[in-house]
Coordinates of C-alpha atoms and ligand atoms in Angstrom, one line a residue:
X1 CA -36.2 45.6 23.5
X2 CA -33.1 47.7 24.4
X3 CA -33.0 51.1 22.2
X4 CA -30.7 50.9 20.0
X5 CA -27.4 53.3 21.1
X6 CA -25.5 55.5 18.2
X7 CA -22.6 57.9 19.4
X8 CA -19.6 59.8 17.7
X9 CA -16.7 60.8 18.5
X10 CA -14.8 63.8 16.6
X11 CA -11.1 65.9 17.8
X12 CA -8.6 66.0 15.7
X13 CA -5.5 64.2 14.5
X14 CA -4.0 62.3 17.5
X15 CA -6.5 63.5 19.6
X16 CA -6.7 60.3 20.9
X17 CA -10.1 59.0 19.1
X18 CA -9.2 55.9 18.5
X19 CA -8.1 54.7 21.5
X20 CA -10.9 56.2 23.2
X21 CA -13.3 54.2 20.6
X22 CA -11.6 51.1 22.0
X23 CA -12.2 51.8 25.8
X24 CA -15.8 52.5 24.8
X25 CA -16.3 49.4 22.4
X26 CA -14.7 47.5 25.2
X27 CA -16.6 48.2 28.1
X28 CA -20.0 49.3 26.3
X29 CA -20.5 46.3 23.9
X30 CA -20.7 49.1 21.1
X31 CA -20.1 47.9 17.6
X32 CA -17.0 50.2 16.7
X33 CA -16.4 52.2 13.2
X34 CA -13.4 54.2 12.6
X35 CA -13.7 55.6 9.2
X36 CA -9.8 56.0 8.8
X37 CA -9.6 52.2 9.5
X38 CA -12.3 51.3 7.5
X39 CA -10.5 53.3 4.5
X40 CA -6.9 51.8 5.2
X41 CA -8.3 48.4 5.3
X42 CA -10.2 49.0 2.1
X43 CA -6.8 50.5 0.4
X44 CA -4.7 47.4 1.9
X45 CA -7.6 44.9 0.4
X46 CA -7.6 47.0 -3.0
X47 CA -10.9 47.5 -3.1
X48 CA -11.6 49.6 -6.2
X49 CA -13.7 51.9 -4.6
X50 CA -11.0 52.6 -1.7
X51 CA -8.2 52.6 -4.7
X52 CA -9.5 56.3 -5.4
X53 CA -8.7 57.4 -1.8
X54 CA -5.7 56.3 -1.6
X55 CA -3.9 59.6 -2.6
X56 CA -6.0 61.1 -0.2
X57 CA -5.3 59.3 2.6
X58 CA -1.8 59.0 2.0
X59 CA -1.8 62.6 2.2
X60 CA -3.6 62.8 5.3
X61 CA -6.1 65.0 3.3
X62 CA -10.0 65.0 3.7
X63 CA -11.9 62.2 1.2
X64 CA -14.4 64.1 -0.9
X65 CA -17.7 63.9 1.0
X66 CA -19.5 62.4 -1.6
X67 CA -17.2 59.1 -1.9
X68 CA -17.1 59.3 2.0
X69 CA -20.8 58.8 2.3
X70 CA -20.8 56.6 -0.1
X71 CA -18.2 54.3 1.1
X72 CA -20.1 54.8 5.0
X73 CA -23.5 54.9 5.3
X74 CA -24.1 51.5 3.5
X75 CA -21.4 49.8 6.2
X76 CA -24.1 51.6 8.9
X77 CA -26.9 50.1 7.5
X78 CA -24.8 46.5 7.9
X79 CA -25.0 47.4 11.7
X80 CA -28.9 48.1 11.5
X81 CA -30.0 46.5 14.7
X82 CA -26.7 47.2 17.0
X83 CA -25.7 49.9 18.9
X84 CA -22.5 51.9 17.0
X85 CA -19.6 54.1 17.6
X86 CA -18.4 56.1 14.8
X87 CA -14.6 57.5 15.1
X88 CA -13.6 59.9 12.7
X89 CA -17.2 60.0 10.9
X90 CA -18.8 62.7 10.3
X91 CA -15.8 65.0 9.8
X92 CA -17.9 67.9 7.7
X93 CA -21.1 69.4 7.8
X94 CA -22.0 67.8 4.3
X95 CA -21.0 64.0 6.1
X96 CA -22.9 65.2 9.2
X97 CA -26.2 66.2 7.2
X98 CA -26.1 62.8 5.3
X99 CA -25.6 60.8 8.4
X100 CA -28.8 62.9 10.2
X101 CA -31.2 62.5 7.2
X102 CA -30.3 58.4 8.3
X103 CA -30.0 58.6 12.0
X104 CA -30.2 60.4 14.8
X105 CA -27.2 60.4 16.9
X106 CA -27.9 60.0 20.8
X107 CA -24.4 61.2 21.9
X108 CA -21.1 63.0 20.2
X109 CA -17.6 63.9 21.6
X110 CA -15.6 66.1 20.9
X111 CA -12.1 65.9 22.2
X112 CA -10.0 69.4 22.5
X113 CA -6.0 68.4 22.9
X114 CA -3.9 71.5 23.2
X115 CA -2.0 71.9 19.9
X116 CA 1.1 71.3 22.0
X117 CA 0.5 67.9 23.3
X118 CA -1.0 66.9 19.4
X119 CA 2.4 68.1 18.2
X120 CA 4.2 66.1 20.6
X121 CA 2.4 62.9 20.5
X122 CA 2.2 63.2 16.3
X123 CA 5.5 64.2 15.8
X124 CA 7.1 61.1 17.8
X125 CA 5.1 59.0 15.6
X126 CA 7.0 56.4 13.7
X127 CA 5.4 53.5 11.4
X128 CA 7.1 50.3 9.8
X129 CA 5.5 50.7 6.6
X130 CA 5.2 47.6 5.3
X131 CA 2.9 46.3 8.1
X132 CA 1.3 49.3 9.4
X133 CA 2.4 49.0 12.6
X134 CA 2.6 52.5 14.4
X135 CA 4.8 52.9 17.6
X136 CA 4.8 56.5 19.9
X137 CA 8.8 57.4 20.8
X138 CA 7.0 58.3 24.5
X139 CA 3.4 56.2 24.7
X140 CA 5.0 52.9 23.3
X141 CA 8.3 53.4 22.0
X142 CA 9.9 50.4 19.4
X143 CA 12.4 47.4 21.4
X144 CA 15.4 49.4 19.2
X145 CA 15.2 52.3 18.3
X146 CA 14.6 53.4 14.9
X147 CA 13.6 49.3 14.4
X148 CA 10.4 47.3 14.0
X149 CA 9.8 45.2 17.1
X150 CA 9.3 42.0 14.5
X151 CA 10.9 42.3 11.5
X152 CA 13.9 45.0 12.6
X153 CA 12.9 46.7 9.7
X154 CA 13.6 50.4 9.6
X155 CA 11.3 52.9 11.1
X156 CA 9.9 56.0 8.9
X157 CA 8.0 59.2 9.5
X158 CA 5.0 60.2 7.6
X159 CA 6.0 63.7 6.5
X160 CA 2.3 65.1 7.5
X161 CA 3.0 64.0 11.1
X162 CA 6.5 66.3 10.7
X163 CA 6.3 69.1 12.8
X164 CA 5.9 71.7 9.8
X165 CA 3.1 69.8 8.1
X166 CA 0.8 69.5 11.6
X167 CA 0.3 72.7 12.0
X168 CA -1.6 73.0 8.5
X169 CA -3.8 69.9 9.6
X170 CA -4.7 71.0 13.0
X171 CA -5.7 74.8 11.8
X172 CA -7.9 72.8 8.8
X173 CA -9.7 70.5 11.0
X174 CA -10.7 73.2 13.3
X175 CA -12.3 75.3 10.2
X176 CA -14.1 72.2 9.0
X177 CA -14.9 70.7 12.4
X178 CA -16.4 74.2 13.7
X179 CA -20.0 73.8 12.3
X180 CA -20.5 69.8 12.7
X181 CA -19.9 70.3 16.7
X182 CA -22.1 73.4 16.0
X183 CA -24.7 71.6 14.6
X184 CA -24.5 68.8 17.2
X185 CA -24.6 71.5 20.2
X186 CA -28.3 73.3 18.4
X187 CA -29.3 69.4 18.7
X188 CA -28.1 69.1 22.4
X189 CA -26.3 66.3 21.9
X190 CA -22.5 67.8 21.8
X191 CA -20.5 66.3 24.7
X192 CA -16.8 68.1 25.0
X193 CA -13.8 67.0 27.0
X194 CA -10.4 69.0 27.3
X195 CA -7.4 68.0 28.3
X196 CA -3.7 66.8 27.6
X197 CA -3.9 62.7 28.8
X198 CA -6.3 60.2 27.7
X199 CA -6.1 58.2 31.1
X200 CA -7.5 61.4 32.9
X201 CA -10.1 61.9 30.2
X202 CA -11.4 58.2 30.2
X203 CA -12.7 58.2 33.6
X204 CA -15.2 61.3 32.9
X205 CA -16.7 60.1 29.5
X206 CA -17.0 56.7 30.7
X207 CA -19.2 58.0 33.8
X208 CA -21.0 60.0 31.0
X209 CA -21.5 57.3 28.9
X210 CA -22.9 54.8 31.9
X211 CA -25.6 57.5 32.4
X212 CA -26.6 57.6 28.9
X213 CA -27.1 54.2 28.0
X214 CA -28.5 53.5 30.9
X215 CA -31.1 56.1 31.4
X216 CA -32.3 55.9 27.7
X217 CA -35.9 54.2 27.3
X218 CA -36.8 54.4 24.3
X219 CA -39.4 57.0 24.9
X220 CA -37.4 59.7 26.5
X221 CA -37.0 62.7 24.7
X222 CA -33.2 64.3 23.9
X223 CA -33.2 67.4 26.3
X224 CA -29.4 67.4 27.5
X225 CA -27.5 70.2 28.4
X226 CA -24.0 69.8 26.0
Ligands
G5P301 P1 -8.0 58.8 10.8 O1 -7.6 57.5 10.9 O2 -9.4 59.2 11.4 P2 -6.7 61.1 12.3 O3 -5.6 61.8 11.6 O4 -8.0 61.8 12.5 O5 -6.9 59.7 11.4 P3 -5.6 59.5 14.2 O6 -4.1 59.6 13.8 O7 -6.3 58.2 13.9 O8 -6.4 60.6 13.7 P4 -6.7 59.5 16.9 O9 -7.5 58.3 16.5 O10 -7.5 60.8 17.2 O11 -5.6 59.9 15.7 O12 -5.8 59.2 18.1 P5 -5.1 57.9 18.6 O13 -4.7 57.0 17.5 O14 -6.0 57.3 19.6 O15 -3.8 58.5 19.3 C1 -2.8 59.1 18.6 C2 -1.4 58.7 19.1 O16 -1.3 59.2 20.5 C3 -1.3 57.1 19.3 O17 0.1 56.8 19.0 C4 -1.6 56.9 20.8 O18 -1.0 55.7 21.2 C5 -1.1 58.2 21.4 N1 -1.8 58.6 22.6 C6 -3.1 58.5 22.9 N2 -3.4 59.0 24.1 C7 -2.2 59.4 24.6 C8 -1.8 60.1 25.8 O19 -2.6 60.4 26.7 N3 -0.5 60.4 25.9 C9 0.4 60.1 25.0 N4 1.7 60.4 25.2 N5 0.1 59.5 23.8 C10 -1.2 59.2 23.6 O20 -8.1 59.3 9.3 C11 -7.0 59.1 8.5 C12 -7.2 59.7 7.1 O21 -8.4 59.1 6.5 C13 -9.2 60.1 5.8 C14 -8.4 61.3 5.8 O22 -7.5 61.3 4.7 C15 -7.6 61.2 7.1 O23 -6.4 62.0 7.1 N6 -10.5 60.2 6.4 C16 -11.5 61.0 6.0 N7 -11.6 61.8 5.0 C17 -12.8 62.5 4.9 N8 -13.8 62.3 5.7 C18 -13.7 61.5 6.8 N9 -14.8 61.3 7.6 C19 -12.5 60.7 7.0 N10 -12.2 59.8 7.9 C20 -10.9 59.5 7.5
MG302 MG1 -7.7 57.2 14.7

């Protein structure tokens, strides 16, 4: 049998993890987890459990890791028997430490955007709130401007993706991100790619990630260089 493939990806807000984990998903038949997703979905379904993060979330402010784990690594163990993708999970060392007493990650990301092109894309980030539907004023801009492309609703902007408030985000998930990637490089796992457009990013990690899966018999030991 196959061994069983398990990868990360971390960067921060509008680093462009999730449409990375989409390529990846796509083209590498990897079941795909994006925590944020998992947590909006949980909020829109009003789970209880999710209920509690709502305030959180809204405020684009880190979960508690204990309710993060929580809420997680039982949806991993669903997956037991696929290989998985995880966007956006672990985010801290606590998360990180609980996921590696479970699993041992083959393969992690990271993703370093210049804070200039995070600001750009973020703060050109408009949502119909209502449905959730998220449109980019550059990437994919709305039919009308201002509008919802199906209900002409008007368009809002969180105010953490406001120019002042990203800033404050960005600076935080560095400080929290610096020992999970640390971590992950002592294990020699730690993959990182820099740059300002996903399109010319794609194109490396997806030659990475052809090598990996298919040069990984089960019996090979982990001796990368990150
Ligand atoms: P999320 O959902 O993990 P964030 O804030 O980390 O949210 P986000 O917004 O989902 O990150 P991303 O996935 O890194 O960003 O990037 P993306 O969505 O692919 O791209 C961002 C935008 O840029 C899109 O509009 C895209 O179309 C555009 N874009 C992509 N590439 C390019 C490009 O090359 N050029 C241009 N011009 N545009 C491009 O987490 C949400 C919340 O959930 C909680 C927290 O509250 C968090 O704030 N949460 C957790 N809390 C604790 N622990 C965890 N593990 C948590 N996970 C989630
Ligand atoms: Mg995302």
């Amino acid at each position: 049998m196959a061994k069983l493939f398990r990868a990360a990806i971390m960067g921060p807000p509008g680093s462009g993890k999730g449409t990375i984990s989409q390529r990846i998903a796509h083209s590498f038949g990897l079941q795909y987890l994006s925590s944020g997703h998992f947590l909006r979905e949980g909020i829109a379904a009003k789970t209880e459990a999710c209920l509690l993060v709502k305030t959180y979330v809204e405020r684009s402010m880190l979960v508690p890791d204990h309710v993060m784990t929580r809420l997680m690594l039982p949806r991993l163990e669903q997956l037991s028997g696929h290989s998985w993708l995880l966007d956006g999970f672990p985010r801290t060392l606590g998360q990180a430490l609980a996921l590696n007493n479970l699993y041992q990650l083959d393969l992690v990301i990271s993703l370093n955007i210049p804070y200039e092109t995070l600001k750009e894309r973020l703060s050109d980030r408009w949502i119909h709130p209502a449905s959730g539907r998220v449109y980019n004023m550059g990437f994919n801009p709305p039919r009308v401007q201002g509008k919802d492309d199906i209900t002409g609703e008007p368009l809002i902007q969180h105010d953490d993706d406001k120019p002042q408030a990203l800033m404050a985000r960005l600076r935080h998930y560095k400080d929290v991100a610096k020992p999970v990637i640390d971590l992950y490089k002592s294990q020699g796992i730690l993959h990182s790619f820099s740059g300002t457009e996903t399109d010319r990013i794609w194109p490396y990690i997806n030659s990475l990630l052809s090598t990996k899966m298919h040069t990984q018999p089960s019996d090979t030991c982990q001796a990368q260089t990150p």
